[in-house]
């Protein structure tokens, strides 16, 4: 990401009479539609983003867009500056300015990150193979499969990105891609109409270039900024905890029911009764897994966050619905949804009869759980980083192996193994795996053991390793 200090001379040129008003119009193209959509003024938006972030993103995108503009009189600020002041700049700076002059912003997917050295960027709009980008600073914050809007420029023997970068999440980037495809289809129809009007073929170079994907991207550059800005403002003003559900699609709610023993009941009485229930599988002397051998059939309604499904299963694939534990003078049922709590209490009532009294039920949402953890975090277990990683990675192995046979909303409620049987399904599975890897990589600050988990075995298991690019 080339530093903006190389463009200081060009930035100063914006104050010249011939460019000041023209830049103001381009700047408004990038900013005012978001003002209209969010009902915020420019000052409020700058405050929400923060001055430094606003300048690097919104102002930076407008400035780089302005560098590519040819005006009615044939003038361009880069051409003008290089003609008047280019002799004051170094050869590499002149080459960078010239590259920006003909550049275009597009949406890219990031992969193969080598810290302080490079990454690959795949153009999601125009297609083609991933491009090797020589980069240093951005590689320290980018994660595998991140999506960014930026400009890719060739400067000498190196391919670089420009200074203005807009980070998109997957949902918003998909919305942007749909919009760009719709605009491209409209442009294709207009190209045919224009060709008919001037009596030329649509393959005429002037017509083909004027309506090409690159030409369309040039025209809609402010729209890319607008889509990103509206989403960023919405996230800042309406922060949300991602929707998480269990295997049946129930909203996650941690429920604990405490059953007191009635007078005369012993722990052995409870063990004997629980042992007669086929839905309870004893783990040890004091703990039973409540299981279901049936796969979930409920349609999951979490399409916006398809990867965040909380599933626990045993080695044989049995779905764990909750846990039952014997404690001093109490039996404890623990589940992760209100619906499971109702079912579990009905099951224990039938199983235990008059051995226990009415339960005391506690419920805790994700928000409450996070708040309690932040208030008093437990100290780490006395084990090495390697030991912690091994335990967590083993748990993740079991979790994802079970998930391969579970319905996933992002895959049309098909299991990954079922989805890869069709060409369209394989594409969806690749997107799903990229989403999993991206979410895991972004957890580095909270859980390094998850961030360094290796998903390669899942790609191989599903037979889509060759599509990982």
Coordinates of C-alpha atoms in Angstrom, one line a residue:
X1 CA 0.0 0.0 0.0
X2 CA 1.9 3.0 -1.3
X3 CA 2.1 5.9 1.2
X4 CA 0.0 9.0 0.6
X5 CA 3.1 11.1 1.2
X6 CA 4.1 10.3 -2.4
X7 CA 1.0 12.2 -3.6
X8 CA 1.4 15.3 -1.5
X9 CA 2.1 17.4 -4.6
X10 CA -1.0 16.2 -6.3
X11 CA -3.0 16.9 -3.2
X12 CA -1.8 20.5 -3.0
X13 CA -3.0 20.9 -6.6
X14 CA -6.6 20.4 -5.5
X15 CA -6.5 24.0 -4.2
X16 CA -5.8 25.3 -7.6
X17 CA -8.8 27.2 -9.2
X18 CA -9.1 24.7 -12.1
X19 CA -9.5 21.7 -9.8
X20 CA -11.1 22.9 -6.6
X21 CA -14.7 22.9 -7.7
X22 CA -14.3 19.8 -9.9
X23 CA -12.9 17.8 -6.9
X24 CA -15.8 19.0 -4.7
X25 CA -18.2 17.5 -7.2
X26 CA -16.4 14.1 -7.2
X27 CA -16.1 14.2 -3.4
X28 CA -19.9 14.8 -3.1
X29 CA -20.6 11.9 -5.4
X30 CA -18.8 9.6 -2.9
X31 CA -20.3 11.1 0.2
X32 CA -23.7 12.7 -0.3
X33 CA -25.7 9.6 -1.3
X34 CA -24.8 8.1 2.1
X35 CA -25.9 11.3 3.8
X36 CA -29.3 11.0 2.1
X37 CA -29.6 7.3 3.0
X38 CA -28.6 7.7 6.6
X39 CA -30.2 11.1 7.2
X40 CA -26.8 12.3 8.6
X41 CA -24.8 15.3 7.6
X42 CA -21.1 15.3 6.6
X43 CA -19.9 16.4 10.0
X44 CA -21.8 13.6 11.7
X45 CA -20.4 11.0 9.4
X46 CA -16.9 12.3 9.9
X47 CA -17.4 12.1 13.6
X48 CA -18.8 8.5 13.5
X49 CA -15.8 7.2 11.4
X50 CA -13.2 9.4 13.1
X51 CA -11.2 11.9 11.2
X52 CA -8.2 9.7 10.3
X53 CA -10.4 6.8 9.2
X54 CA -12.6 9.1 7.2
X55 CA -9.7 10.6 5.3
X56 CA -8.1 7.2 4.5
X57 CA -11.3 5.8 3.2
X58 CA -14.0 8.2 1.9
X59 CA -11.8 11.1 1.1
X60 CA -9.1 8.8 -0.2
X61 CA -11.5 7.0 -2.5
X62 CA -12.8 10.3 -3.8
X63 CA -9.3 11.6 -4.4
X64 CA -8.1 8.5 -6.3
X65 CA -11.3 8.5 -8.3
X66 CA -10.6 12.2 -9.2
X67 CA -7.1 11.3 -10.5
X68 CA -8.7 9.1 -13.2
X69 CA -11.3 11.7 -14.4
X70 CA -11.0 13.2 -17.9
X71 CA -13.0 16.4 -18.0
X72 CA -14.9 17.9 -21.0
X73 CA -12.0 20.1 -22.0
X74 CA -9.7 17.0 -22.1
X75 CA -7.9 17.9 -18.9
X76 CA -6.8 15.6 -16.1
X77 CA -5.1 16.6 -12.9
X78 CA -2.3 13.9 -13.1
X79 CA -1.4 14.9 -16.7
X80 CA -1.4 18.5 -15.7
X81 CA 0.7 17.9 -12.6
X82 CA 3.3 15.7 -14.3
X83 CA 3.6 18.3 -17.1
X84 CA 4.1 21.2 -14.7
X85 CA 5.8 19.7 -11.7
X86 CA 6.8 16.1 -12.6
X87 CA 10.4 17.1 -12.8
X88 CA 10.4 17.5 -9.0
X89 CA 9.3 14.0 -8.4
X90 CA 11.3 10.8 -8.4
X91 CA 10.9 8.2 -11.2
X92 CA 9.0 5.8 -9.0
X93 CA 6.6 8.5 -7.8
X94 CA 5.9 9.6 -11.4
X95 CA 5.3 5.9 -12.3
X96 CA 2.9 5.5 -9.4
X97 CA 0.9 8.6 -10.3
X98 CA 0.7 7.5 -14.0
X99 CA -0.5 4.1 -12.8
X100 CA -3.2 5.6 -10.6
X101 CA -4.2 7.8 -13.6
X102 CA -5.5 4.7 -15.5
X103 CA -6.5 2.6 -12.5
X104 CA -10.0 1.4 -11.6
X105 CA -11.4 0.3 -8.2
X106 CA -12.7 -3.2 -7.9
X107 CA -13.7 -5.7 -5.3
X108 CA -11.0 -8.3 -4.4
X109 CA -10.7 -11.4 -2.3
X110 CA -7.5 -11.9 -0.3
X111 CA -5.5 -15.1 0.0
X112 CA -1.9 -16.5 0.5
X113 CA -0.9 -13.7 2.9
X114 CA 2.9 -13.6 3.6
X115 CA 3.4 -11.1 6.4
X116 CA 5.4 -8.0 5.4
X117 CA 5.9 -9.4 1.9
X118 CA 2.8 -10.1 -0.3
X119 CA -0.7 -11.5 -0.7
X120 CA -2.8 -12.6 -3.6
X121 CA -5.9 -10.7 -4.8
X122 CA -8.7 -12.2 -6.9
X123 CA -10.9 -9.8 -8.8
X124 CA -14.5 -10.8 -7.9
X125 CA -16.0 -8.5 -10.5
X126 CA -13.9 -9.1 -13.6
X127 CA -12.7 -12.6 -12.7
X128 CA -9.3 -14.1 -13.6
X129 CA -6.6 -15.8 -11.6
X130 CA -5.5 -14.2 -8.3
X131 CA -2.8 -11.6 -8.7
X132 CA 0.4 -11.5 -6.6
X133 CA 0.5 -8.1 -4.8
X134 CA 3.8 -6.8 -3.4
X135 CA 2.7 -5.4 0.0
X136 CA 4.0 -4.8 3.5
X137 CA 1.8 -2.8 5.9
X138 CA -1.6 -4.2 4.8
X139 CA -0.5 -7.8 5.2
X140 CA -0.3 -7.2 9.0
X141 CA -4.1 -6.6 9.2
X142 CA -5.5 -8.6 6.3
X143 CA -6.9 -12.1 7.0
X144 CA -7.4 -15.0 4.6
X145 CA -10.5 -14.5 2.4
X146 CA -11.0 -10.9 3.4
X147 CA -12.8 -8.9 0.8
X148 CA -11.5 -5.4 0.0
X149 CA -12.3 -2.7 -2.5
X150 CA -9.1 -1.0 -3.8
X151 CA -7.0 -0.3 -6.9
X152 CA -4.4 -2.6 -8.2
X153 CA -1.6 -0.8 -10.1
X154 CA 1.5 -1.9 -11.9
X155 CA 4.6 0.1 -11.0
X156 CA 7.7 -1.1 -12.7
X157 CA 8.0 -4.8 -12.1
X158 CA 5.8 -4.8 -9.0
X159 CA 2.0 -5.0 -8.7
X160 CA 0.8 -2.9 -5.8
X161 CA -2.5 -1.7 -4.2
X162 CA -3.3 2.0 -3.8
X163 CA -3.6 3.8 -0.5
X164 CA -7.5 3.8 -0.3
X165 CA -8.9 0.4 0.9
X166 CA -12.4 -0.3 1.9
X167 CA -12.8 -3.5 3.9
X168 CA -16.1 -5.4 3.2
X169 CA -17.7 -8.2 5.1
X170 CA -19.0 -11.1 3.0
X171 CA -22.7 -10.2 3.2
X172 CA -22.2 -6.6 2.1
X173 CA -19.7 -7.6 -0.6
X174 CA -22.3 -10.0 -2.0
X175 CA -24.9 -7.2 -2.0
X176 CA -22.4 -5.0 -3.9
X177 CA -21.6 -7.8 -6.4
X178 CA -25.3 -8.2 -7.1
X179 CA -25.7 -4.5 -7.7
X180 CA -22.7 -4.4 -10.0
X181 CA -24.0 -7.4 -12.0
X182 CA -27.3 -5.6 -12.4
X183 CA -25.6 -2.5 -13.6
X184 CA -23.4 -4.5 -16.0
X185 CA -26.5 -6.2 -17.6
X186 CA -28.1 -2.8 -18.1
X187 CA -24.9 -1.5 -19.7
X188 CA -24.9 -4.5 -22.0
X189 CA -28.4 -3.6 -23.2
X190 CA -27.5 0.0 -23.7
X191 CA -24.4 -1.0 -25.7
X192 CA -26.5 -2.9 -28.2
X193 CA -29.0 0.0 -28.5
X194 CA -26.1 2.5 -28.9
X195 CA -24.4 0.3 -31.6
X196 CA -27.7 0.1 -33.5
X197 CA -28.2 3.9 -33.3
X198 CA -24.7 4.7 -34.7
X199 CA -24.8 1.8 -37.2
X200 CA -21.9 -0.1 -35.8
X201 CA -21.4 -3.6 -34.5
X202 CA -21.2 -4.1 -30.7
X203 CA -17.7 -5.5 -31.3
X204 CA -16.4 -2.2 -32.6
X205 CA -13.4 -1.3 -30.4
X206 CA -14.7 2.1 -29.4
X207 CA -18.1 0.7 -28.4
X208 CA -16.7 -2.4 -26.7
X209 CA -14.2 -0.4 -24.7
X210 CA -16.8 2.2 -23.8
X211 CA -19.1 -0.4 -22.3
X212 CA -16.5 -2.8 -20.9
X213 CA -16.5 -4.1 -17.3
X214 CA -13.6 -1.7 -16.6
X215 CA -15.5 1.2 -18.1
X216 CA -18.5 0.4 -16.0
X217 CA -16.4 0.1 -12.8
X218 CA -15.0 3.6 -13.6
X219 CA -18.5 4.9 -13.8
X220 CA -19.8 3.3 -10.6
X221 CA -16.7 3.9 -8.3
X222 CA -18.7 6.4 -6.1
X223 CA -21.4 3.7 -5.6
X224 CA -18.8 1.3 -4.2
X225 CA -17.9 3.9 -1.6
X226 CA -21.6 4.6 -0.9
X227 CA -22.4 0.9 -0.2
X228 CA -19.4 0.5 2.1
X229 CA -20.1 3.8 3.9
X230 CA -23.8 3.1 4.6
X231 CA -22.9 -0.4 6.0
X232 CA -20.1 1.0 8.1
X233 CA -22.4 3.7 9.6
X234 CA -25.1 1.2 10.3
X235 CA -22.7 -1.1 12.1
X236 CA -21.3 1.8 14.2
X237 CA -24.8 3.1 15.2
X238 CA -26.4 -0.3 15.6
X239 CA -23.8 -2.8 16.8
X240 CA -25.2 -6.3 17.0
X241 CA -24.0 -9.5 18.4
X242 CA -24.0 -12.1 15.6
X243 CA -27.0 -14.4 15.5
X244 CA -26.0 -17.8 16.9
X245 CA -28.3 -20.9 17.0
X246 CA -28.1 -24.5 17.9
X247 CA -28.5 -27.5 15.7
X248 CA -32.3 -27.2 15.6
X249 CA -32.1 -23.5 14.8
X250 CA -33.1 -22.3 18.2
X251 CA -31.7 -19.0 19.5
X252 CA -28.9 -19.7 21.9
X253 CA -29.9 -19.1 25.5
X254 CA -28.0 -20.9 28.3
X255 CA -30.5 -22.5 30.6
X256 CA -29.7 -24.3 33.9
X257 CA -32.3 -26.1 36.0
X258 CA -31.4 -27.0 39.6
X259 CA -33.5 -29.9 41.0
X260 CA -33.3 -30.3 44.8
X261 CA -33.6 -33.9 46.2
X262 CA -36.7 -34.6 48.2
X263 CA -36.4 -35.9 51.7
X264 CA -34.9 -39.5 51.7
X265 CA -33.6 -39.4 48.1
X266 CA -30.0 -40.5 47.7
X267 CA -27.5 -40.1 44.8
X268 CA -27.8 -43.8 44.1
X269 CA -31.5 -43.4 43.7
X270 CA -31.0 -40.7 41.1
X271 CA -28.3 -42.8 39.2
X272 CA -30.6 -45.8 39.1
X273 CA -33.5 -43.7 37.6
X274 CA -31.3 -42.0 35.1
X275 CA -29.8 -45.3 34.0
X276 CA -33.2 -46.4 32.9
X277 CA -33.6 -43.5 30.4
X278 CA -32.4 -44.4 26.9
X279 CA -31.9 -40.8 26.0
X280 CA -29.3 -40.3 28.7
X281 CA -25.8 -41.7 28.1
X282 CA -23.6 -41.9 31.2
X283 CA -20.2 -40.3 30.9
X284 CA -19.0 -40.9 34.4
X285 CA -20.3 -41.4 38.0
X286 CA -21.8 -37.9 38.1
X287 CA -22.5 -36.8 34.5
X288 CA -24.8 -37.9 31.7
X289 CA -25.1 -36.6 28.1
X290 CA -28.6 -36.0 26.9
X291 CA -28.5 -37.2 23.3
X292 CA -30.6 -37.5 20.2
X293 CA -29.6 -39.9 17.4
X294 CA -31.9 -38.0 15.0
X295 CA -30.4 -35.4 12.7
X296 CA -32.0 -31.9 13.1
X297 CA -34.9 -31.4 10.7
X298 CA -35.9 -27.9 11.6
X299 CA -35.1 -25.3 8.9
X300 CA -32.5 -22.9 10.2
X301 CA -33.4 -19.2 9.9
X302 CA -29.9 -17.7 10.3
X303 CA -29.0 -17.1 6.6
X304 CA -27.2 -13.9 7.5
X305 CA -24.7 -15.7 9.8
X306 CA -24.7 -19.2 8.3
X307 CA -21.5 -20.4 9.9
X308 CA -22.4 -19.6 13.5
X309 CA -24.2 -22.7 14.5
X310 CA -23.4 -24.2 17.9
X311 CA -23.4 -28.0 17.6
X312 CA -22.0 -30.6 20.1
X313 CA -21.8 -34.3 19.2
X314 CA -20.3 -37.5 20.4
X315 CA -17.7 -39.6 18.6
X316 CA -20.5 -41.8 17.0
X317 CA -22.2 -38.7 15.6
X318 CA -25.0 -38.6 18.2
X319 CA -26.2 -35.0 18.8
X320 CA -25.8 -33.8 22.3
X321 CA -28.8 -31.8 23.5
X322 CA -27.5 -31.0 27.0
X323 CA -26.0 -32.4 30.1
X324 CA -27.3 -33.8 33.4
X325 CA -24.9 -33.6 36.5
X326 CA -25.2 -34.9 40.0
X327 CA -24.0 -32.3 42.6
X328 CA -24.3 -32.1 46.4
X329 CA -28.0 -32.5 47.1
X330 CA -29.0 -31.3 43.7
X331 CA -29.4 -32.5 40.1
X332 CA -28.4 -30.0 37.4
X333 CA -29.7 -29.9 33.8
X334 CA -27.7 -27.6 31.4
X335 CA -28.9 -26.8 27.9
X336 CA -28.4 -24.0 25.3
X337 CA -31.9 -23.0 24.4
X338 CA -35.3 -22.3 25.9
X339 CA -36.9 -25.1 23.8
X340 CA -34.4 -27.7 24.9
X341 CA -34.9 -26.6 28.5
X342 CA -38.7 -27.3 28.2
X343 CA -38.1 -30.7 26.6
X344 CA -35.3 -31.6 29.1
X345 CA -37.4 -30.7 32.1
X346 CA -40.3 -32.8 30.7
X347 CA -37.9 -35.7 30.2
X348 CA -36.5 -35.5 33.8
X349 CA -40.0 -35.1 35.3
X350 CA -41.0 -38.4 33.6
X351 CA -37.8 -40.1 34.5
X352 CA -37.3 -39.1 38.1
X353 CA -40.9 -38.9 39.3
X354 CA -41.0 -37.9 42.9
X355 CA -37.3 -38.2 43.6
X356 CA -36.7 -34.5 43.1
X357 CA -38.6 -31.3 43.8
X358 CA -39.5 -28.4 41.5
X359 CA -36.5 -27.0 39.7
X360 CA -35.0 -23.5 40.0
X361 CA -34.4 -22.4 36.4
X362 CA -31.8 -19.8 35.4
X363 CA -31.4 -18.4 31.9
X364 CA -28.5 -16.3 30.5
X365 CA -28.3 -14.7 27.1
X366 CA -25.0 -14.5 25.1
X367 CA -24.9 -10.8 25.9
X368 CA -25.2 -11.5 29.7
X369 CA -22.6 -14.3 29.4
X370 CA -20.1 -12.0 27.7
X371 CA -20.7 -9.3 30.2
X372 CA -20.1 -11.7 33.1
X373 CA -16.9 -13.0 31.5
X374 CA -15.6 -9.5 30.9
X375 CA -16.3 -8.6 34.5
X376 CA -14.4 -11.5 36.0
X377 CA -12.3 -13.6 33.6
X378 CA -11.1 -16.9 35.1
X379 CA -7.4 -17.4 35.1
X380 CA -5.9 -19.7 32.4
X381 CA -5.4 -23.3 33.2
X382 CA -1.8 -24.2 34.2
X383 CA -0.8 -25.7 30.9
X384 CA 1.5 -24.8 28.0
X385 CA 0.3 -23.0 24.9
X386 CA 0.9 -26.2 22.9
X387 CA -1.3 -28.2 25.3
X388 CA -4.1 -25.7 25.1
X389 CA -3.9 -25.6 21.3
X390 CA -3.9 -29.4 21.2
X391 CA -7.1 -29.6 23.3
X392 CA -8.9 -26.9 21.5
X393 CA -7.9 -28.2 18.0
X394 CA -9.0 -31.7 19.0
X395 CA -12.4 -30.3 20.0
X396 CA -12.6 -28.4 16.7
X397 CA -11.8 -31.5 14.8
X398 CA -14.7 -33.3 16.4
X399 CA -17.0 -30.4 15.9
X400 CA -16.3 -29.9 12.2
X401 CA -16.3 -33.6 11.5
X402 CA -19.8 -33.8 12.9
X403 CA -20.8 -30.7 11.1
X404 CA -19.9 -32.2 7.7
X405 CA -23.1 -34.3 8.0
X406 CA -25.3 -31.6 9.5
X407 CA -27.6 -29.2 7.5
X408 CA -26.0 -25.8 6.9
X409 CA -28.2 -22.8 6.0
X410 CA -25.5 -21.3 3.7
X411 CA -25.7 -24.6 1.7
X412 CA -29.4 -24.5 1.4
X413 CA -29.8 -26.6 4.5
X414 CA -27.8 -29.5 2.9
X415 CA -24.9 -31.0 4.7
X416 CA -21.5 -30.2 3.2
X417 CA -21.0 -33.8 2.1
X418 CA -24.3 -33.7 0.2
X419 CA -23.7 -30.3 -1.3
X420 CA -20.4 -31.2 -2.9
X421 CA -22.2 -33.7 -5.1
X422 CA -23.3 -30.9 -7.5
X423 CA -21.3 -28.2 -9.3
X424 CA -23.4 -25.4 -7.8
X425 CA -23.1 -27.1 -4.4
X426 CA -19.3 -27.2 -4.6
X427 CA -19.2 -23.5 -5.2
X428 CA -21.3 -22.9 -2.1
X429 CA -19.2 -25.3 0.0
X430 CA -16.0 -23.3 -1.1
X431 CA -17.7 -20.0 0.0
X432 CA -18.8 -21.7 3.3
X433 CA -15.2 -22.9 4.0
X434 CA -13.8 -19.5 3.2
X435 CA -16.2 -17.9 5.6
X436 CA -15.2 -20.4 8.4
X437 CA -11.5 -19.7 7.8
X438 CA -12.0 -15.9 7.7
X439 CA -14.1 -15.9 11.0
X440 CA -11.5 -18.1 12.7
X441 CA -8.6 -15.9 11.5
X442 CA -10.3 -12.8 12.8
X443 CA -10.5 -14.3 16.3
X444 CA -6.7 -14.0 16.8
X445 CA -7.1 -11.2 19.3
X446 CA -9.6 -13.2 21.4
X447 CA -8.5 -16.8 20.9
X448 CA -5.2 -17.5 19.2
X449 CA -5.8 -21.3 19.4
X450 CA -8.9 -20.9 17.1
X451 CA -7.1 -18.4 14.8
X452 CA -4.3 -20.9 14.0
X453 CA -6.6 -23.8 13.4
X454 CA -5.8 -25.6 10.1
X455 CA -8.9 -26.1 8.0
X456 CA -7.0 -27.9 5.1
X457 CA -8.2 -31.3 6.1
X458 CA -11.8 -30.3 5.6
X459 CA -11.1 -29.0 2.1
X460 CA -9.4 -32.4 1.3
X461 CA -12.2 -34.4 3.0
X462 CA -14.8 -32.7 0.9
X463 CA -12.8 -33.0 -2.3
X464 CA -12.6 -29.3 -3.0
X465 CA -8.9 -28.6 -2.2
X466 CA -8.2 -27.7 -5.8
X467 CA -10.7 -24.9 -5.6
X468 CA -9.0 -23.1 -2.7
X469 CA -7.7 -20.0 -4.5

